[in-house]
C-alpha cells in the first residue's frame, strides 16, 4: 500500500476532530474544554467561521499555539474549468508536495445547491479498462486533510450551498479506507463542514474486505458498489480487481452491507455500447444477488474515447432497462457530467443531479 506522504512533521489542522484538537493542545500544555474545541473546529472549517469568530472570538493564545504546532496549508488551485453545457466545474489542485488531484463542483437539481466530487488518491491502482485515471497508475493516497481541503476550496468559492460530497473522483476510496473515513467524519461533523452523513457517498469497485468492514462499523455514509458486469469473465476484463475478488466473495460482502443498512443497496453500472447490456448480464445479476434489494445506477461512458469503448445507443440502453425490470429494482440513469472539460472519466463526477448527493 502506498501511504499518503507527510509533507511536514506537523499534523494538519484539517484532519482533526474536536477530540484530536483537545488532545493536541493538551500535548502542548494548553487545556481546553469540549465546547472550546468544537468552537475552534467551527472557526477553522465552517463556512461562517470568520463571522463566528467576530461574534465570539477564538482565543488569540489558542490560535497562536495552533499556528506554531499544526500545518495549516491549503491546496493551490492550478486550474478551474467550467463546462458550459452543464455547469460542472472541474478543479485541478496541487498539494504542498506537488501532487495533483481533481475535484468537481456539481450543480444539483435544487437551485443554488451543489455537491463536491472528491478524489481519494493521486492516480489509481485499479486499472478499470474504461477509465483514464486507471491508466495513470497509483502515485499515493491522499491524506484526510487533503480531501477536506479540496472540499473547503470548492465550497468557499461556490455561489450557493454545498450540501453533499461524493468520493467518486480519482482513486479507489476503500483502498485508502482510514483516511477517507476520517475525511468523511470531518465533513459530516456538526462543528466541521456540516454535511449530513447521509449526503456523503463513497464509491467502490468492489473491495470485499473493506465493504464488510464498512458494514460492521455501521456508518451512515452511503456506499455505491460499481458492478458494471455480473458475468465473471467480462467483469474481470473490465475491472481487473475482479481477478482478485471473485464475484461470489463480492456478493457475500454486498449481502453483509445490505444487512447493515435499512435501504436498498446501490450498484453502479457503467454502460458501454455492445459490451455489458445483454440478457446474459441480467440473468447473471439475478443469479448473483437474488436476495438483495438493489437500486441500479446506469452511467453512460462518454463518446470520443481513446480506449475504443463507446456510449450505448438509445435502443441498447432501452432494451437493457426493459430486461432489468425482472429484478424489480429502481433504475436511475445517472449523469456523467463535465464531459466537455474532461471531468468525466469512468466514474468521476457521475451523478444524477438532485439525487444521491443532496442533503
Ligand atoms: S473507475 Fe475509479 S476505481 Fe476504476 S480506475 Fe478509474 S478511478 Fe480507479
CSV table of C-alpha atoms and ligand atoms in Angstrom, one decimal:
chain,number,residue,atom,x,y,z
A,1,UNK,CA,0.0,0.0,0.0
A,2,UNK,CA,1.3,3.4,-0.9
A,3,UNK,CA,0.7,5.7,2.0
A,4,UNK,CA,-0.1,9.4,1.8
A,5,UNK,CA,3.2,11.2,2.1
A,6,UNK,CA,3.6,13.6,5.1
A,7,UNK,CA,4.7,16.9,3.7
A,8,UNK,CA,5.6,18.3,7.1
A,9,UNK,CA,6.2,16.8,10.6
A,10,UNK,CA,3.3,18.8,11.9
A,11,UNK,CA,-0.3,17.3,11.9
A,12,UNK,CA,-2.6,19.2,9.6
A,13,UNK,CA,-5.5,21.1,11.2
A,14,UNK,CA,-8.0,20.0,8.5
A,15,UNK,CA,-7.7,16.3,9.5
A,16,UNK,CA,-8.6,16.9,13.1
A,17,UNK,CA,-11.9,16.4,15.0
A,18,UNK,CA,-12.6,18.2,18.3
A,19,UNK,CA,-11.2,15.3,20.4
A,20,UNK,CA,-8.0,15.4,18.3
A,21,UNK,CA,-7.7,19.2,18.8
A,22,UNK,CA,-8.2,18.9,22.5
A,23,UNK,CA,-5.6,16.1,22.8
A,24,UNK,CA,-3.2,18.0,20.5
A,25,UNK,CA,-3.5,21.2,22.6
A,26,UNK,CA,-3.1,19.3,25.8
A,27,UNK,CA,0.1,17.8,24.5
A,28,UNK,CA,1.4,21.3,24.1
A,29,UNK,CA,0.4,22.4,27.6
A,30,UNK,CA,-3.0,24.0,26.7
A,31,UNK,CA,-6.2,22.6,28.3
A,32,UNK,CA,-9.4,23.4,26.5
A,33,UNK,CA,-13.0,22.4,27.3
A,34,UNK,CA,-15.0,20.3,24.9
A,35,UNK,CA,-17.1,23.2,23.8
A,36,UNK,CA,-13.9,25.3,23.1
A,37,UNK,CA,-12.5,22.5,21.0
A,38,UNK,CA,-15.8,22.4,19.0
A,39,UNK,CA,-15.8,26.2,18.6
A,40,UNK,CA,-12.2,26.0,17.4
A,41,UNK,CA,-13.1,23.4,14.8
A,42,UNK,CA,-16.1,25.5,13.6
A,43,UNK,CA,-13.7,28.5,13.3
A,44,UNK,CA,-11.3,26.5,11.2
A,45,UNK,CA,-13.7,24.7,8.9
A,46,UNK,CA,-17.1,26.3,9.0
A,47,UNK,CA,-18.1,28.5,6.0
A,48,UNK,CA,-19.2,31.1,8.5
A,49,UNK,CA,-16.1,30.6,10.7
A,50,UNK,CA,-14.9,34.1,10.2
A,51,UNK,CA,-18.3,35.5,11.2
A,52,UNK,CA,-18.5,33.3,14.3
A,53,UNK,CA,-15.0,34.4,15.3
A,54,UNK,CA,-16.1,38.0,15.1
A,55,UNK,CA,-19.1,37.3,17.4
A,56,UNK,CA,-17.3,35.0,19.8
A,57,UNK,CA,-13.6,35.4,19.2
A,58,UNK,CA,-11.4,32.3,19.5
A,59,UNK,CA,-8.6,33.0,22.0
A,60,UNK,CA,-5.6,34.5,20.4
A,61,UNK,CA,-3.4,32.3,22.5
A,62,UNK,CA,-5.1,29.2,21.2
A,63,UNK,CA,-4.7,30.3,17.6
A,64,UNK,CA,-1.0,31.1,18.3
A,65,UNK,CA,-0.4,27.6,19.7
A,66,UNK,CA,-2.1,26.1,16.7
A,67,UNK,CA,-0.2,28.2,14.3
A,68,UNK,CA,3.1,27.0,15.8
A,69,UNK,CA,2.2,23.4,16.2
A,70,UNK,CA,-0.1,22.5,13.2
A,71,UNK,CA,0.2,22.5,9.4
A,72,UNK,CA,-2.5,24.8,8.0
A,73,UNK,CA,-1.5,25.0,4.4
A,74,UNK,CA,-4.2,24.9,1.8
A,75,UNK,CA,-4.3,23.4,-1.7
A,76,UNK,CA,-3.3,25.5,-4.6
A,77,UNK,CA,-5.9,25.9,-7.4
A,78,UNK,CA,-3.9,25.2,-10.6
A,79,UNK,CA,-6.9,25.3,-12.9
A,80,UNK,CA,-10.6,25.6,-12.7
A,81,UNK,CA,-12.7,24.9,-15.8
A,82,UNK,CA,-16.4,25.2,-16.2
A,83,UNK,CA,-18.3,23.0,-18.6
A,84,UNK,CA,-20.7,25.4,-20.3
A,85,UNK,CA,-23.1,22.6,-21.1
A,86,UNK,CA,-23.9,21.6,-17.6
A,87,UNK,CA,-22.2,24.0,-15.2
A,88,UNK,CA,-19.9,21.4,-13.7
A,89,UNK,CA,-16.6,23.0,-12.6
A,90,UNK,CA,-13.5,20.8,-12.5
A,91,UNK,CA,-10.7,21.9,-10.2
A,92,UNK,CA,-7.1,20.8,-10.6
A,93,UNK,CA,-5.5,21.1,-7.2
A,94,UNK,CA,-1.8,21.0,-6.1
A,95,UNK,CA,-0.8,19.7,-2.7
A,96,UNK,CA,2.3,21.1,-0.9
A,97,UNK,CA,4.4,18.3,-2.2
A,98,UNK,CA,3.4,19.0,-5.8
A,99,UNK,CA,0.9,16.1,-6.2
A,100,UNK,CA,-2.0,17.0,-8.4
A,101,UNK,CA,-5.6,15.8,-7.7
A,102,UNK,CA,-9.0,16.8,-9.0
A,103,UNK,CA,-12.3,17.8,-7.5
A,104,UNK,CA,-15.6,18.7,-9.3
A,105,UNK,CA,-18.3,21.0,-8.3
A,106,UNK,CA,-21.7,19.5,-9.3
A,107,UNK,CA,-24.9,21.6,-9.6
A,108,UNK,CA,-27.9,19.8,-8.1
A,109,UNK,CA,-31.5,20.0,-9.2
A,110,UNK,CA,-32.4,22.1,-6.1
A,111,UNK,CA,-31.5,25.6,-7.2
A,112,UNK,CA,-28.4,27.0,-5.5
A,113,UNK,CA,-27.3,23.6,-4.2
A,114,UNK,CA,-24.1,21.8,-5.1
A,115,UNK,CA,-22.2,18.7,-4.3
A,116,UNK,CA,-18.5,18.2,-4.5
A,117,UNK,CA,-16.9,15.1,-6.1
A,118,UNK,CA,-13.6,14.3,-4.3
A,119,UNK,CA,-10.6,12.3,-5.2
A,120,UNK,CA,-9.2,9.9,-2.7
A,121,UNK,CA,-5.9,9.0,-4.3
A,122,UNK,CA,-3.4,10.5,-6.7
A,123,UNK,CA,-4.0,8.3,-9.7
A,124,UNK,CA,-5.4,4.8,-9.1
A,125,UNK,CA,-4.2,1.3,-9.0
A,126,UNK,CA,-7.5,-0.4,-10.1
A,127,UNK,CA,-6.9,0.0,-13.9
A,128,UNK,CA,-10.5,-0.2,-14.9
A,129,UNK,CA,-10.5,-0.7,-18.7
A,130,UNK,CA,-12.8,2.3,-19.4
A,131,UNK,CA,-11.1,4.8,-17.1
A,132,UNK,CA,-8.4,7.3,-18.0
A,133,UNK,CA,-7.3,7.6,-14.3
A,134,UNK,CA,-6.7,3.8,-14.2
A,135,UNK,CA,-4.1,4.2,-16.9
A,136,UNK,CA,-2.1,6.6,-14.7
A,137,UNK,CA,-1.4,4.0,-12.0
A,138,UNK,CA,-1.2,5.0,-8.3
A,139,UNK,CA,1.2,7.6,-7.1
A,140,UNK,CA,0.0,7.9,-3.5
A,141,UNK,CA,-3.0,8.1,-1.2
A,142,UNK,CA,-4.5,11.4,-0.3
A,143,UNK,CA,-4.5,12.3,3.4
A,144,UNK,CA,-7.8,13.1,5.0
A,145,UNK,CA,-6.8,16.7,5.4
A,146,UNK,CA,-6.2,17.0,1.6
A,147,UNK,CA,-9.7,15.7,0.9
A,148,UNK,CA,-11.2,18.1,3.4
A,149,UNK,CA,-9.1,20.9,2.0
A,150,UNK,CA,-10.3,20.1,-1.5
A,151,UNK,CA,-13.9,20.3,-0.3
A,152,UNK,CA,-13.3,23.6,1.6
A,153,UNK,CA,-11.5,25.1,-1.5
A,154,UNK,CA,-14.5,24.3,-3.7
A,155,UNK,CA,-17.1,25.2,-1.1
A,156,UNK,CA,-15.6,28.6,-0.3
A,157,UNK,CA,-16.0,29.8,-3.9
A,158,UNK,CA,-19.4,28.3,-4.5
A,159,UNK,CA,-22.2,30.8,-5.0
A,160,UNK,CA,-24.7,28.8,-3.1
A,161,UNK,CA,-24.9,25.9,-0.6
A,162,UNK,CA,-22.8,22.8,-0.8
A,163,UNK,CA,-25.0,20.1,0.6
A,164,UNK,CA,-23.2,16.9,-0.3
A,165,UNK,CA,-19.9,15.2,-1.1
A,166,UNK,CA,-19.1,12.1,-3.2
A,167,UNK,CA,-15.9,10.2,-3.0
A,168,UNK,CA,-16.1,9.2,-6.7
A,169,UNK,CA,-13.2,11.1,-8.2
A,170,UNK,CA,-9.7,9.7,-8.9
A,171,UNK,CA,-8.8,6.7,-6.9
A,172,UNK,CA,-10.5,3.8,-5.2
A,173,UNK,CA,-11.7,5.2,-1.9
A,174,UNK,CA,-11.8,1.9,0.0
A,175,UNK,CA,-8.2,1.3,-0.8
A,176,UNK,CA,-7.5,4.4,1.3
A,177,UNK,CA,-10.1,3.4,3.9
A,178,UNK,CA,-8.9,5.1,7.1
A,179,UNK,CA,-8.2,8.5,5.5
A,180,UNK,CA,-11.4,8.5,3.6
A,181,UNK,CA,-13.5,7.7,6.7
A,182,UNK,CA,-11.6,10.3,8.7
A,183,UNK,CA,-12.3,12.9,5.9
A,184,UNK,CA,-16.0,11.9,5.9
A,185,UNK,CA,-16.1,12.3,9.7
A,186,UNK,CA,-14.7,15.8,9.5
A,187,UNK,CA,-17.0,16.7,6.6
A,188,UNK,CA,-20.1,15.5,8.5
A,189,UNK,CA,-19.2,16.8,11.9
A,190,UNK,CA,-21.7,19.4,13.1
A,191,UNK,CA,-18.8,21.6,14.0
A,192,UNK,CA,-16.8,20.7,10.9
A,193,UNK,CA,-18.2,21.1,7.4
A,194,UNK,CA,-21.7,20.3,8.5
A,195,UNK,CA,-22.6,17.9,5.6
A,196,UNK,CA,-25.3,15.4,6.5
A,197,UNK,CA,-23.7,11.9,6.8
A,198,UNK,CA,-26.4,10.5,4.5
A,199,UNK,CA,-25.4,13.1,1.9
A,200,UNK,CA,-21.9,11.7,1.7
A,201,UNK,CA,-21.4,8.9,-0.8
A,202,UNK,CA,-18.4,6.6,-1.1
A,203,UNK,CA,-17.9,4.6,-4.3
A,204,UNK,CA,-16.0,1.4,-4.7
A,205,UNK,CA,-15.2,-1.0,-7.5
A,206,UNK,CA,-15.8,-3.8,-5.0
A,207,UNK,CA,-13.1,-4.4,-2.4
A,208,UNK,CA,-14.9,-7.1,-0.4
A,209,UNK,CA,-13.0,-7.0,2.9
A,210,UNK,CA,-13.4,-3.2,3.1
A,211,UNK,CA,-17.1,-3.4,2.3
A,212,UNK,CA,-17.5,-5.9,5.1
A,213,UNK,CA,-15.6,-3.6,7.5
A,214,UNK,CA,-17.8,-0.7,6.4
A,215,UNK,CA,-20.8,-2.7,7.1
A,216,UNK,CA,-19.5,-3.8,10.6
A,217,UNK,CA,-18.7,-0.2,11.5
A,218,UNK,CA,-22.3,0.9,10.8
A,219,UNK,CA,-21.5,4.1,9.0
A,220,UNK,CA,-24.4,6.3,7.8
A,221,UNK,CA,-22.5,7.3,4.7
A,222,UNK,CA,-23.8,5.8,1.5
A,223,UNK,CA,-21.8,3.1,-0.3
A,224,UNK,CA,-22.1,2.5,-4.0
A,225,UNK,CA,-20.6,-0.6,-5.5
A,226,UNK,CA,-19.6,-0.4,-9.1
A,227,UNK,CA,-20.5,-3.7,-10.5
A,228,UNK,CA,-20.7,-2.9,-14.3
A,229,UNK,CA,-20.8,-6.6,-15.2
A,230,UNK,CA,-22.1,-9.7,-13.4
A,231,UNK,CA,-20.6,-12.1,-15.9
A,232,UNK,CA,-17.3,-13.2,-14.3
A,233,UNK,CA,-15.0,-13.1,-17.4
A,234,UNK,CA,-16.4,-9.8,-18.7
A,235,UNK,CA,-16.2,-8.2,-15.3
A,236,UNK,CA,-12.6,-9.4,-14.9
A,237,UNK,CA,-11.8,-7.8,-18.3
A,238,UNK,CA,-13.4,-4.5,-17.5
A,239,UNK,CA,-12.4,-4.3,-13.8
A,240,UNK,CA,-9.1,-6.1,-13.2
A,241,UNK,CA,-9.9,-6.0,-9.4
A,242,UNK,CA,-12.4,-8.8,-10.2
A,243,UNK,CA,-9.4,-11.1,-10.8
A,244,UNK,CA,-8.5,-10.8,-7.1
A,245,UNK,CA,-12.0,-10.6,-5.7
A,246,UNK,CA,-14.3,-13.3,-7.1
A,247,UNK,CA,-17.9,-12.3,-7.7
A,248,UNK,CA,-19.1,-14.8,-5.1
A,249,UNK,CA,-16.9,-13.1,-2.4
A,250,UNK,CA,-18.1,-9.7,-3.5
A,251,UNK,CA,-21.7,-10.9,-3.4
A,252,UNK,CA,-21.2,-12.1,0.2
A,253,UNK,CA,-19.8,-8.6,1.1
A,254,UNK,CA,-22.7,-6.9,-0.5
A,255,UNK,CA,-25.1,-9.1,1.5
A,256,UNK,CA,-23.3,-8.1,4.7
A,257,UNK,CA,-23.7,-4.5,3.7
A,258,UNK,CA,-27.3,-5.0,2.8
A,259,UNK,CA,-27.9,-6.4,6.3
A,260,UNK,CA,-26.3,-3.4,7.9
A,261,UNK,CA,-28.5,-0.8,6.1
A,262,UNK,CA,-32.2,-0.4,6.0
A,263,UNK,CA,-32.4,0.8,2.4
A,264,UNK,CA,-31.6,-0.7,-0.9
A,265,UNK,CA,-28.0,-1.4,-2.0
A,266,UNK,CA,-27.0,0.8,-4.9
A,267,UNK,CA,-24.9,-0.8,-7.6
A,268,UNK,CA,-23.4,1.4,-10.4
A,269,UNK,CA,-23.3,0.1,-13.9
A,270,UNK,CA,-21.0,1.9,-16.3
A,271,UNK,CA,-22.8,1.2,-19.6
A,272,UNK,CA,-20.8,0.6,-22.7
A,273,UNK,CA,-22.3,0.1,-26.1
A,274,UNK,CA,-22.0,-3.5,-27.4
A,275,UNK,CA,-20.4,-4.7,-24.1
A,276,UNK,CA,-22.5,-5.1,-21.0
A,277,UNK,CA,-26.2,-4.7,-21.7
A,278,UNK,CA,-27.2,-8.2,-22.9
A,279,UNK,CA,-29.7,-10.7,-21.5
A,280,UNK,CA,-26.7,-12.6,-20.1
A,281,UNK,CA,-25.9,-9.7,-17.8
A,282,UNK,CA,-29.4,-9.5,-16.4
A,283,UNK,CA,-29.5,-13.3,-15.8
A,284,UNK,CA,-26.1,-13.2,-14.1
A,285,UNK,CA,-27.1,-10.3,-11.9
A,286,UNK,CA,-30.3,-12.0,-10.9
A,287,UNK,CA,-28.4,-15.2,-10.0
A,288,UNK,CA,-25.7,-13.3,-8.1
A,289,UNK,CA,-27.9,-11.3,-5.7
A,290,UNK,CA,-31.4,-12.8,-5.7
A,291,UNK,CA,-31.8,-11.9,-2.0
A,292,UNK,CA,-30.6,-8.3,-2.0
A,293,UNK,CA,-32.9,-5.3,-2.7
A,294,UNK,CA,-31.0,-3.3,-5.3
A,295,UNK,CA,-31.0,0.1,-6.9
A,296,UNK,CA,-29.2,0.3,-10.2
A,297,UNK,CA,-27.4,3.4,-11.3
A,298,UNK,CA,-26.8,3.4,-15.0
A,299,UNK,CA,-23.8,5.6,-16.1
A,300,UNK,CA,-23.1,6.2,-19.8
A,301,UNK,CA,-19.5,6.3,-20.8
A,302,UNK,CA,-18.7,9.3,-22.9
A,303,UNK,CA,-18.1,9.1,-26.6
A,304,UNK,CA,-14.9,10.2,-28.4
A,305,UNK,CA,-12.7,7.9,-26.2
A,306,UNK,CA,-9.2,6.7,-26.9
A,307,UNK,CA,-9.9,3.2,-25.4
A,308,UNK,CA,-12.4,2.0,-28.0
A,309,UNK,CA,-15.4,1.9,-25.8
A,310,UNK,CA,-18.5,3.8,-26.9
A,311,UNK,CA,-21.7,5.1,-25.4
A,312,UNK,CA,-24.6,2.7,-25.7
A,313,UNK,CA,-27.2,3.6,-28.3
A,314,UNK,CA,-30.7,4.7,-27.1
A,315,UNK,CA,-32.0,1.3,-28.3
A,316,UNK,CA,-29.3,-0.7,-26.5
A,317,UNK,CA,-30.0,1.2,-23.3
A,318,UNK,CA,-33.7,0.9,-23.6
A,319,UNK,CA,-33.6,-2.8,-24.1
A,320,UNK,CA,-31.3,-3.3,-21.2
A,321,UNK,CA,-33.6,-1.2,-18.9
A,322,UNK,CA,-36.5,-3.3,-20.0
A,323,UNK,CA,-34.7,-6.5,-19.3
A,324,UNK,CA,-33.7,-5.3,-15.9
A,325,UNK,CA,-37.4,-4.9,-15.0
A,326,UNK,CA,-37.3,-8.6,-13.9
A,327,UNK,CA,-35.2,-7.6,-10.9
A,328,UNK,CA,-37.9,-5.1,-9.6
A,329,UNK,CA,-35.1,-2.7,-8.8
A,330,UNK,CA,-35.4,1.1,-9.3
A,331,UNK,CA,-33.2,2.1,-12.2
A,332,UNK,CA,-31.7,5.5,-12.1
A,333,UNK,CA,-29.9,7.0,-15.1
A,334,UNK,CA,-27.0,9.0,-13.7
A,335,UNK,CA,-25.4,11.8,-15.5
A,336,UNK,CA,-21.7,11.7,-16.1
A,337,UNK,CA,-21.1,15.4,-16.2
A,338,UNK,CA,-18.3,17.7,-17.2
A,339,UNK,CA,-17.5,15.8,-20.4
A,340,UNK,CA,-16.5,19.0,-22.3
A,341,UNK,CA,-13.9,19.7,-19.6
A,342,UNK,CA,-12.8,16.0,-19.2
A,343,UNK,CA,-14.3,15.9,-15.7
A,344,UNK,CA,-15.9,12.6,-16.6
A,345,UNK,CA,-13.7,9.5,-16.6
A,346,UNK,CA,-15.3,6.2,-15.9
A,347,UNK,CA,-16.8,7.3,-12.6
A,348,UNK,CA,-15.6,10.8,-11.9
A,349,UNK,CA,-18.4,13.2,-11.3
A,350,UNK,CA,-21.1,10.6,-12.3
A,351,UNK,CA,-24.2,11.8,-10.6
A,352,UNK,CA,-27.8,12.1,-11.0
A,353,UNK,CA,-28.4,15.7,-10.3
A,354,UNK,CA,-30.6,16.2,-7.4
A,355,UNK,CA,-30.4,12.6,-6.2
A,356,UNK,CA,-27.7,10.9,-4.2
A,357,UNK,CA,-25.8,13.9,-3.1
A,358,UNK,CA,-28.4,16.3,-1.9
A,359,UNK,CA,-28.7,16.7,1.8
B,1,LIG,S1,-13.0,3.9,-12.4
B,1,LIG,FE1,-12.4,4.6,-10.4
B,1,LIG,S2,-11.5,2.7,-9.5
B,1,LIG,FE2,-11.6,2.4,-11.7
B,1,LIG,S3,-9.5,3.0,-12.4
B,1,LIG,FE3,-10.9,4.8,-12.6
B,1,LIG,S4,-10.6,6.0,-10.7
B,1,LIG,FE4,-9.8,3.9,-10.3
